[in-house]
mmCIF file of C-alpha atoms and ligand atoms in Angstrom:
data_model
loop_
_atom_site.group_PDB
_atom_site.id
_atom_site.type_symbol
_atom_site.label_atom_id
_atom_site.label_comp_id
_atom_site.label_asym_id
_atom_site.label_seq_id
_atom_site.Cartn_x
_atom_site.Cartn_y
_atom_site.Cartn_z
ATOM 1 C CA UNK A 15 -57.532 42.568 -31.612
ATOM 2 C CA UNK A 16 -55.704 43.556 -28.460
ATOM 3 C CA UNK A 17 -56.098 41.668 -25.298
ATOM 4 C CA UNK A 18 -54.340 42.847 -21.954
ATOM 5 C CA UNK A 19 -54.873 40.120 -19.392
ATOM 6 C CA UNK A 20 -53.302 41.694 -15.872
ATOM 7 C CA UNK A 21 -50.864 43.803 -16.907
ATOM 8 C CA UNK A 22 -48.740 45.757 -14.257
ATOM 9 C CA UNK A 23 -45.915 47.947 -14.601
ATOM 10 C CA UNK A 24 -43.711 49.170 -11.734
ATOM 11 C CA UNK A 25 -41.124 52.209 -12.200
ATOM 12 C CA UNK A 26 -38.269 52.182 -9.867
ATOM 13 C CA UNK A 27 -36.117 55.350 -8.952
ATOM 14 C CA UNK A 28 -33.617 57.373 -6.158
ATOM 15 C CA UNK A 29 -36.992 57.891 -3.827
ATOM 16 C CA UNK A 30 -38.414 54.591 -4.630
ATOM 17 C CA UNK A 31 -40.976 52.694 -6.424
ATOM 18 C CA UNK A 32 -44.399 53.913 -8.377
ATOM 19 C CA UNK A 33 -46.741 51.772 -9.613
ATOM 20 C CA UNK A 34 -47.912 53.118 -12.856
ATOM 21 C CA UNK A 35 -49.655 50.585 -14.367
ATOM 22 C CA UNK A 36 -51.605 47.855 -11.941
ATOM 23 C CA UNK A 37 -53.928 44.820 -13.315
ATOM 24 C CA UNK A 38 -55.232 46.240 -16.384
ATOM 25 C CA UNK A 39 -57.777 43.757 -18.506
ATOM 26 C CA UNK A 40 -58.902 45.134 -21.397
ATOM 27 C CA UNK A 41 -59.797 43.872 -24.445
ATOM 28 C CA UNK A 42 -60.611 45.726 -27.931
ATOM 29 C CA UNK A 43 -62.197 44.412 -30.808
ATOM 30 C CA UNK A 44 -61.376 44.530 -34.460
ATOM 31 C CA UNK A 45 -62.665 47.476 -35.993
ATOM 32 C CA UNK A 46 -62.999 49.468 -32.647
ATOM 33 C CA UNK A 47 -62.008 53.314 -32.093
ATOM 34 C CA UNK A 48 -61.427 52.784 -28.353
ATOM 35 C CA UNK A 49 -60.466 55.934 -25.840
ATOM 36 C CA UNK A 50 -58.643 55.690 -22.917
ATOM 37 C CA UNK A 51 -59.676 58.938 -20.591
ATOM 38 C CA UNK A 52 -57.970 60.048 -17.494
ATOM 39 C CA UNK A 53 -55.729 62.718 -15.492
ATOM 40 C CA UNK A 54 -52.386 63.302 -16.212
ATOM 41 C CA UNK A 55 -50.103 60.531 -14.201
ATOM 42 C CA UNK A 56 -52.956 57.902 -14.679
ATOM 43 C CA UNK A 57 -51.044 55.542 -16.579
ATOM 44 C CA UNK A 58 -52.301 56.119 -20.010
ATOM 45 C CA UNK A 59 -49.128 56.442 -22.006
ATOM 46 C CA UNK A 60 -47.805 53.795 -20.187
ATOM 47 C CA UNK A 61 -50.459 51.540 -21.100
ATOM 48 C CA UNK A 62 -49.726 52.510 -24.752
ATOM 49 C CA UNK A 63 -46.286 51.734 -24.820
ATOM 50 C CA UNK A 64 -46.763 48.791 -23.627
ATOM 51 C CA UNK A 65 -48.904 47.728 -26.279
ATOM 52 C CA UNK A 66 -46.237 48.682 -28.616
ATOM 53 C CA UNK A 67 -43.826 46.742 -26.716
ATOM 54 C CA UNK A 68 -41.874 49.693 -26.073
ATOM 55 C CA UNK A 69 -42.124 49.052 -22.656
ATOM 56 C CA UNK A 70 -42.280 45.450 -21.056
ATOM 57 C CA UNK A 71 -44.735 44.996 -18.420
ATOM 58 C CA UNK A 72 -43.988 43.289 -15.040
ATOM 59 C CA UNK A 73 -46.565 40.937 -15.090
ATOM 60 C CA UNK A 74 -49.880 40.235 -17.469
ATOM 61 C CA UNK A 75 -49.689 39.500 -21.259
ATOM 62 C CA UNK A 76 -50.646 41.527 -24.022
ATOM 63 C CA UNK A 77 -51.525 39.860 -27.425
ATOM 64 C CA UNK A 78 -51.919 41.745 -30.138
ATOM 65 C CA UNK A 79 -53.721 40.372 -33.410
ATOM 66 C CA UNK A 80 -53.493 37.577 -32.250
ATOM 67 C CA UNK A 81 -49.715 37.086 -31.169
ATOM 68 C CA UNK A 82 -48.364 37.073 -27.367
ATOM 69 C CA UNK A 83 -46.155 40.301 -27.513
ATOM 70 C CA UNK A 84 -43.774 39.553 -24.765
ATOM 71 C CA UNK A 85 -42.671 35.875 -25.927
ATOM 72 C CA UNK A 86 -41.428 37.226 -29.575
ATOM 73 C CA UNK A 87 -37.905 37.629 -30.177
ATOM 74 C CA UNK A 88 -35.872 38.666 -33.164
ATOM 75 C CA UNK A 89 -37.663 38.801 -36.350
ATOM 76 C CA UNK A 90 -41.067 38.006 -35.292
ATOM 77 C CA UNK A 91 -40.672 40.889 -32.826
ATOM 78 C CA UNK A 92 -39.858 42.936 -35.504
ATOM 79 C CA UNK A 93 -42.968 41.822 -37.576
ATOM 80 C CA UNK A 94 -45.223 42.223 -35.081
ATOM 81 C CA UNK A 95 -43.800 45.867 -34.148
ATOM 82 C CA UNK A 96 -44.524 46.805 -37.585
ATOM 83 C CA UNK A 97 -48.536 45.939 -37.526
ATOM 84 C CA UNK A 98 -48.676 48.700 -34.777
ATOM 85 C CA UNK A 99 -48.040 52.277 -35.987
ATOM 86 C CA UNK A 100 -48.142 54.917 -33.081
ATOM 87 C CA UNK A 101 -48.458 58.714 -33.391
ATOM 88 C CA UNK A 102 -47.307 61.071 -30.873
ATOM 89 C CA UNK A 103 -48.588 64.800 -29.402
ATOM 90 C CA UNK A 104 -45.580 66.505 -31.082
ATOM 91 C CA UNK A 105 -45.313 64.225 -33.889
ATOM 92 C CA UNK A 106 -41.674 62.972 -33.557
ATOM 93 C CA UNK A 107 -41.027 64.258 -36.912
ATOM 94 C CA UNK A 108 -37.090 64.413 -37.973
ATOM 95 C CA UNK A 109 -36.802 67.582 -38.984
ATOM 96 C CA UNK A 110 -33.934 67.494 -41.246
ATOM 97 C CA UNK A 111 -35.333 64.898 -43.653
ATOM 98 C CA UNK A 112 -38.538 66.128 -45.735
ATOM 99 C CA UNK A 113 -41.726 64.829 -45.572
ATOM 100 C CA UNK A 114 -41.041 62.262 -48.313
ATOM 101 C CA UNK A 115 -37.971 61.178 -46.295
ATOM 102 C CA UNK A 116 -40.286 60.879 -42.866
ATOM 103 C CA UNK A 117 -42.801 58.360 -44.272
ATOM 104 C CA UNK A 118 -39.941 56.602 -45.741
ATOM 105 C CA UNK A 119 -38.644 55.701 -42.309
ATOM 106 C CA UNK A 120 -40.028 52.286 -41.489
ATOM 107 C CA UNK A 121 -40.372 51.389 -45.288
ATOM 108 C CA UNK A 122 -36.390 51.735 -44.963
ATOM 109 C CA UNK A 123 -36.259 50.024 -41.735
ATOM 110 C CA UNK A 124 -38.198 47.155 -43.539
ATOM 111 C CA UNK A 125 -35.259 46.861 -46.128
ATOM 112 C CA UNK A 126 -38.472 47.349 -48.865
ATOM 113 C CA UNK A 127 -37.174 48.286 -52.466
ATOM 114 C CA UNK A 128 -37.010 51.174 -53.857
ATOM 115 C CA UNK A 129 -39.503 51.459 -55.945
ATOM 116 C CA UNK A 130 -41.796 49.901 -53.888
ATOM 117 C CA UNK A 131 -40.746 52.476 -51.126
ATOM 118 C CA UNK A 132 -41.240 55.444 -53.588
ATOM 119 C CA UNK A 133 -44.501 54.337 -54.439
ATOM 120 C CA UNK A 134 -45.889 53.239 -50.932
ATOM 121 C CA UNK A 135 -45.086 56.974 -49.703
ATOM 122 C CA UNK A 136 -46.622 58.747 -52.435
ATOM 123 C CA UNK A 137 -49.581 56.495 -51.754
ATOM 124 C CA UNK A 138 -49.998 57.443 -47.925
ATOM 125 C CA UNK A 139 -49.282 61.217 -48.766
ATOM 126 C CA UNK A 140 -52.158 61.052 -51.212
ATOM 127 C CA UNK A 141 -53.969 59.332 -48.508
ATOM 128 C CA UNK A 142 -53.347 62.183 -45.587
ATOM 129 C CA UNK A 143 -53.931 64.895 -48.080
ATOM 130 C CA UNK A 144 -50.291 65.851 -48.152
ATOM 131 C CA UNK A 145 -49.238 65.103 -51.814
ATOM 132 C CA UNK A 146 -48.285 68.474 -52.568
ATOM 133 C CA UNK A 147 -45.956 68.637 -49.346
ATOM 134 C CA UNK A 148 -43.774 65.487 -50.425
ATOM 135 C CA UNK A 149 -40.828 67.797 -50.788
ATOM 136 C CA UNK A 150 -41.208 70.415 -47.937
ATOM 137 C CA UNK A 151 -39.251 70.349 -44.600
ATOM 138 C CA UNK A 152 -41.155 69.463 -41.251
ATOM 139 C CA UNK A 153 -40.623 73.062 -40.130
ATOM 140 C CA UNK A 154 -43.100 74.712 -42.601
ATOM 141 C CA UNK A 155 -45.753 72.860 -41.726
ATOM 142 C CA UNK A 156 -48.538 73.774 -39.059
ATOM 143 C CA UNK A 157 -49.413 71.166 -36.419
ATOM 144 C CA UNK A 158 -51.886 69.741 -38.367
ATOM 145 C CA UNK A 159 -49.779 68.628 -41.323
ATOM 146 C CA UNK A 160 -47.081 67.841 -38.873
ATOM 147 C CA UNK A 161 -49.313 65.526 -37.272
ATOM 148 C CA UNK A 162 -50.979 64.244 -40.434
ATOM 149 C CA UNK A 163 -47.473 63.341 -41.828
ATOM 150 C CA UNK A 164 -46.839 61.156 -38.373
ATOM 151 C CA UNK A 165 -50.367 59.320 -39.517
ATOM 152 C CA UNK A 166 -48.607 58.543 -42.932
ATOM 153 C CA UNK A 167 -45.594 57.468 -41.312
ATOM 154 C CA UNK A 168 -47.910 55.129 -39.044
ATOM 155 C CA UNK A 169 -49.390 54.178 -41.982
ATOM 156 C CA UNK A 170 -46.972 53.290 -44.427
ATOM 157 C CA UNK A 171 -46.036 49.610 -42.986
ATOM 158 C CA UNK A 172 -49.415 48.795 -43.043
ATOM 159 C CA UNK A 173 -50.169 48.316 -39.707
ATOM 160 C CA UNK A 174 -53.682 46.893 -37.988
ATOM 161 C CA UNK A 175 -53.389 48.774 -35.307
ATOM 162 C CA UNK A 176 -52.516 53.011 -34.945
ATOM 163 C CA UNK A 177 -51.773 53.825 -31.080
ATOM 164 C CA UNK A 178 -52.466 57.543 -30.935
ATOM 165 C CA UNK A 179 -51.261 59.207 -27.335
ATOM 166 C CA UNK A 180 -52.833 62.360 -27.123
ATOM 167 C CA UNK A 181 -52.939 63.142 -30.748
ATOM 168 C CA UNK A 182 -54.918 66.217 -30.842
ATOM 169 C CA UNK A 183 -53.402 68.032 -27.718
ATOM 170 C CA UNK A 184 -51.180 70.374 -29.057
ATOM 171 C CA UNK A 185 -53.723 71.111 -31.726
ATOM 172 C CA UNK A 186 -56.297 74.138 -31.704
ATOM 173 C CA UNK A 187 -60.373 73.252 -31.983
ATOM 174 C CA UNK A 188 -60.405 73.096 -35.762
ATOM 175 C CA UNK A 189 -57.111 70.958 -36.419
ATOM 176 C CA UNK A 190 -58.460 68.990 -33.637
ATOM 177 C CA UNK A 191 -61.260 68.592 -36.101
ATOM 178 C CA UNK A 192 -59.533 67.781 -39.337
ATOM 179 C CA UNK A 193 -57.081 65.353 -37.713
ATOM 180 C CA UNK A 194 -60.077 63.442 -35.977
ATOM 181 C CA UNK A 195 -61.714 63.434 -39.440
ATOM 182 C CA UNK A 196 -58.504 61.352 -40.849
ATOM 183 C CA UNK A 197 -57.983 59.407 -38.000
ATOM 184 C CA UNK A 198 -61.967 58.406 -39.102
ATOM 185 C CA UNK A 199 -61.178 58.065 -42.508
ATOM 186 C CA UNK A 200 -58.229 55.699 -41.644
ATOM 187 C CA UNK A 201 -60.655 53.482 -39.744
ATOM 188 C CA UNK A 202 -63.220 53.012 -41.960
ATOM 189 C CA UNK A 203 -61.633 52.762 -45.250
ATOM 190 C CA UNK A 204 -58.093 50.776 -43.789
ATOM 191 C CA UNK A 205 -59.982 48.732 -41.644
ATOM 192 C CA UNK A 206 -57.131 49.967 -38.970
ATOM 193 C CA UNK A 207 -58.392 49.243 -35.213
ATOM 194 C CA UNK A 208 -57.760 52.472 -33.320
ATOM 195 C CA UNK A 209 -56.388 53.455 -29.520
ATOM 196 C CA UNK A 210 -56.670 57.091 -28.783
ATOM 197 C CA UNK A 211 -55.315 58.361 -24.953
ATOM 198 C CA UNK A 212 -56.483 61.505 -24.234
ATOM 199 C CA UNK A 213 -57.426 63.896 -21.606
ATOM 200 C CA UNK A 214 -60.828 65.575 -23.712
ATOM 201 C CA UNK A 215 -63.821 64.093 -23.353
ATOM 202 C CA UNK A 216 -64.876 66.175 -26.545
ATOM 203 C CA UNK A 217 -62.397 63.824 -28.580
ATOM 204 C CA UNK A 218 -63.734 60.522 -26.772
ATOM 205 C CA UNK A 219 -67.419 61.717 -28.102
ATOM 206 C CA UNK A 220 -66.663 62.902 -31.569
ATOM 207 C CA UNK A 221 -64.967 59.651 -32.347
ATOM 208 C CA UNK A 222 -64.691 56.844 -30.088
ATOM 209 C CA UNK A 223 -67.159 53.525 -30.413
ATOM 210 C CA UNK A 224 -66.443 52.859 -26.724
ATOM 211 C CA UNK A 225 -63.917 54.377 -23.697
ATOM 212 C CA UNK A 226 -61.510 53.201 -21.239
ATOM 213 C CA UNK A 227 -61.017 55.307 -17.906
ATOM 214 C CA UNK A 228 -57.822 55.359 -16.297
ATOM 215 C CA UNK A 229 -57.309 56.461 -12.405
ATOM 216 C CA UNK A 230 -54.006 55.690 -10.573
ATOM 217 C CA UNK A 231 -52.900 53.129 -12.963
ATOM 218 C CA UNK A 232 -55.985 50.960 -12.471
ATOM 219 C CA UNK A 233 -58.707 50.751 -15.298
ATOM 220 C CA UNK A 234 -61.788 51.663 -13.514
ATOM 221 C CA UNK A 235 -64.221 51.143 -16.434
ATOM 222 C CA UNK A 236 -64.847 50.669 -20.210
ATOM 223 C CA UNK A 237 -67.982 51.631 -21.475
ATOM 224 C CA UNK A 238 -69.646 52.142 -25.131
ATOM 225 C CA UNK A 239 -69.677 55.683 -26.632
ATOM 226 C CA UNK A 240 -72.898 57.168 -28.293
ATOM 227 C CA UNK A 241 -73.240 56.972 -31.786
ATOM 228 C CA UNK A 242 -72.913 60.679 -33.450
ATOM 229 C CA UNK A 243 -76.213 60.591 -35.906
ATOM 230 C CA UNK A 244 -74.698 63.420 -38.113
ATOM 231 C CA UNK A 245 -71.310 61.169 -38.939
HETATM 232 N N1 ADP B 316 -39.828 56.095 -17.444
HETATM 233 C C1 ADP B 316 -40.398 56.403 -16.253
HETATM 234 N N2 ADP B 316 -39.694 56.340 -15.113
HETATM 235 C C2 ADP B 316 -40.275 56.640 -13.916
HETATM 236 N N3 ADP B 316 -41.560 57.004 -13.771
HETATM 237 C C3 ADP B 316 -42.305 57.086 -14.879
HETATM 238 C C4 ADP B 316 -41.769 56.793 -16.189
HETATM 239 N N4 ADP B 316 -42.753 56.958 -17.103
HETATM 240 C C5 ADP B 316 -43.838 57.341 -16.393
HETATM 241 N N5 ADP B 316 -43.584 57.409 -15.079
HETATM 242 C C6 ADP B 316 -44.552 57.762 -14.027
HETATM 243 O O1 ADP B 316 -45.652 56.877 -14.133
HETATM 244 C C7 ADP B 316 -46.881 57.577 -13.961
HETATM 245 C C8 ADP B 316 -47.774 57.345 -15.141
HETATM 246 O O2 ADP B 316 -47.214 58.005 -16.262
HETATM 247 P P1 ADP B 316 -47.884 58.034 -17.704
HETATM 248 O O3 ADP B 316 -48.148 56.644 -18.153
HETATM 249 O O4 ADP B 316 -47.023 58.874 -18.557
HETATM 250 O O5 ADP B 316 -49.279 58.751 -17.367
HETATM 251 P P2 ADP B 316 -50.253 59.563 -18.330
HETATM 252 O O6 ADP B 316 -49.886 59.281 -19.741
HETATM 253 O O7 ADP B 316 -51.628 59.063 -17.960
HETATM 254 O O8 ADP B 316 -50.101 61.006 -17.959
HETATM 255 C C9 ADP B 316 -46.515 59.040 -13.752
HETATM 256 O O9 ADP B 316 -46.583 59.319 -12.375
HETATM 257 C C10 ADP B 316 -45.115 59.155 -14.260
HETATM 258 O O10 ADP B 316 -44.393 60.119 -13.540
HETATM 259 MG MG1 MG B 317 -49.295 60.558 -21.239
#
């Protein structure tokens, strides 16, 4: 589902240059909940956004679902953008639209109708659990809403893929809990292959089916995660 074949990313400022990503091969099956573990500085959301194509790397290639990210342009680029949803530690909610208006986002970026648009949204509320916030402003929400109304923004292009950097960080043990439990529930039931960075090893074993581990950029190994009898 998403193949990186030696991918390396260089950043370049005043007191030089940093290698932040260097010959990363990974690749994740359909299906998978994968973690990617490691100190803060490894790499991880770098990784990420290059599998969103947010960030180009300097060498490698990254397909995702079966399409060579970095030789799309224009539309295709565009289509391909919207099979990946990401979600963010603090959400990246805008705060002066309401919920409604925040999952509406890339349904309106995706010139869908109206109707359709109305519908899809109340869908991926009902989905999250947030039906009854529709209306409500991002501000009056705890973390965990906050960051379940990011999932139904990720979710409401229907994406194969949710990229999830450090979803659960800002979150206390419980919330942690809850969101994990969606993030679950949108794996199983969407069929929606899953990336979670993160810097708990608690997260990796409550959900993960197998684990990447970052150190200095490098992937140093990938290894399966074990299966949670209880869930
Ligand atoms: N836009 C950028 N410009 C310059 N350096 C960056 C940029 N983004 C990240 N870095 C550096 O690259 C390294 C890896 O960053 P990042 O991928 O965010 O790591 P992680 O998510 O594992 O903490 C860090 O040392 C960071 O300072
Ligand atoms: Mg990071």
């Amino acid at each position: 589902m998403i193949k990186l074949h030696g991918v390396s990313k260089q950043y370049h400022s005043s007191g030089g240059s940093f290698q932040a990503v260097q010959d990363v091969t990974l690749d994740i099956q359909k299906g998978e909940i994968h973690g990617i573990i490691g100190m803060s500085g490894a790499g991880k959301s770098t990784l990420l956004r290059i599998m969103n194509v947010l960030e180009k790397p300097d060498q490698g290639s990254v397909e995702v679902d079966g399409r060579e990210l970095n030789r799309l342009r224009g539309r295709a680029l565009r289509e391909a953008r919207r099979s990946i949803g990401m979600i963010f530690q603090h959400y990246n909610l805008v705060y002066n639209r309401t919920v409604s208006g925040n999952v509406a986002i890339p349904l309106e970026l995706a010139k869908a109708a109206r109707t359709e648009r109305n519908e899809r949204v109340l869908e991926v509320l009902k989905f999250v659990g947030l039906l009854d916030k529709a209306d409500q402003y991002p501000a009056r929400l705890s973390g965990g809403q906050k960051q379940r109304v990011a999932i139904a923004r990720a979710l409401a292009s229907r994406p194969s893929v949710l990229l999830c950097d450090e979803p659960t960080s800002a979150l206390d043990p419980q919330t942690t809990g809850e969101i994990l439990e969606v993030l679950r529930h949108v794996n199983r039931s969407l069929g929606v292959t899953i990336v979670i960075v993160t810097h708990d090893m608690d997260v990796v074993n409550r959900i993960c089916t197998r684990v990447s581990v970052m150190e200095n950029g490098r992937l140093i190994s990938t290894q399966p995660v074990e299966v949670k009898p209880n869930e």
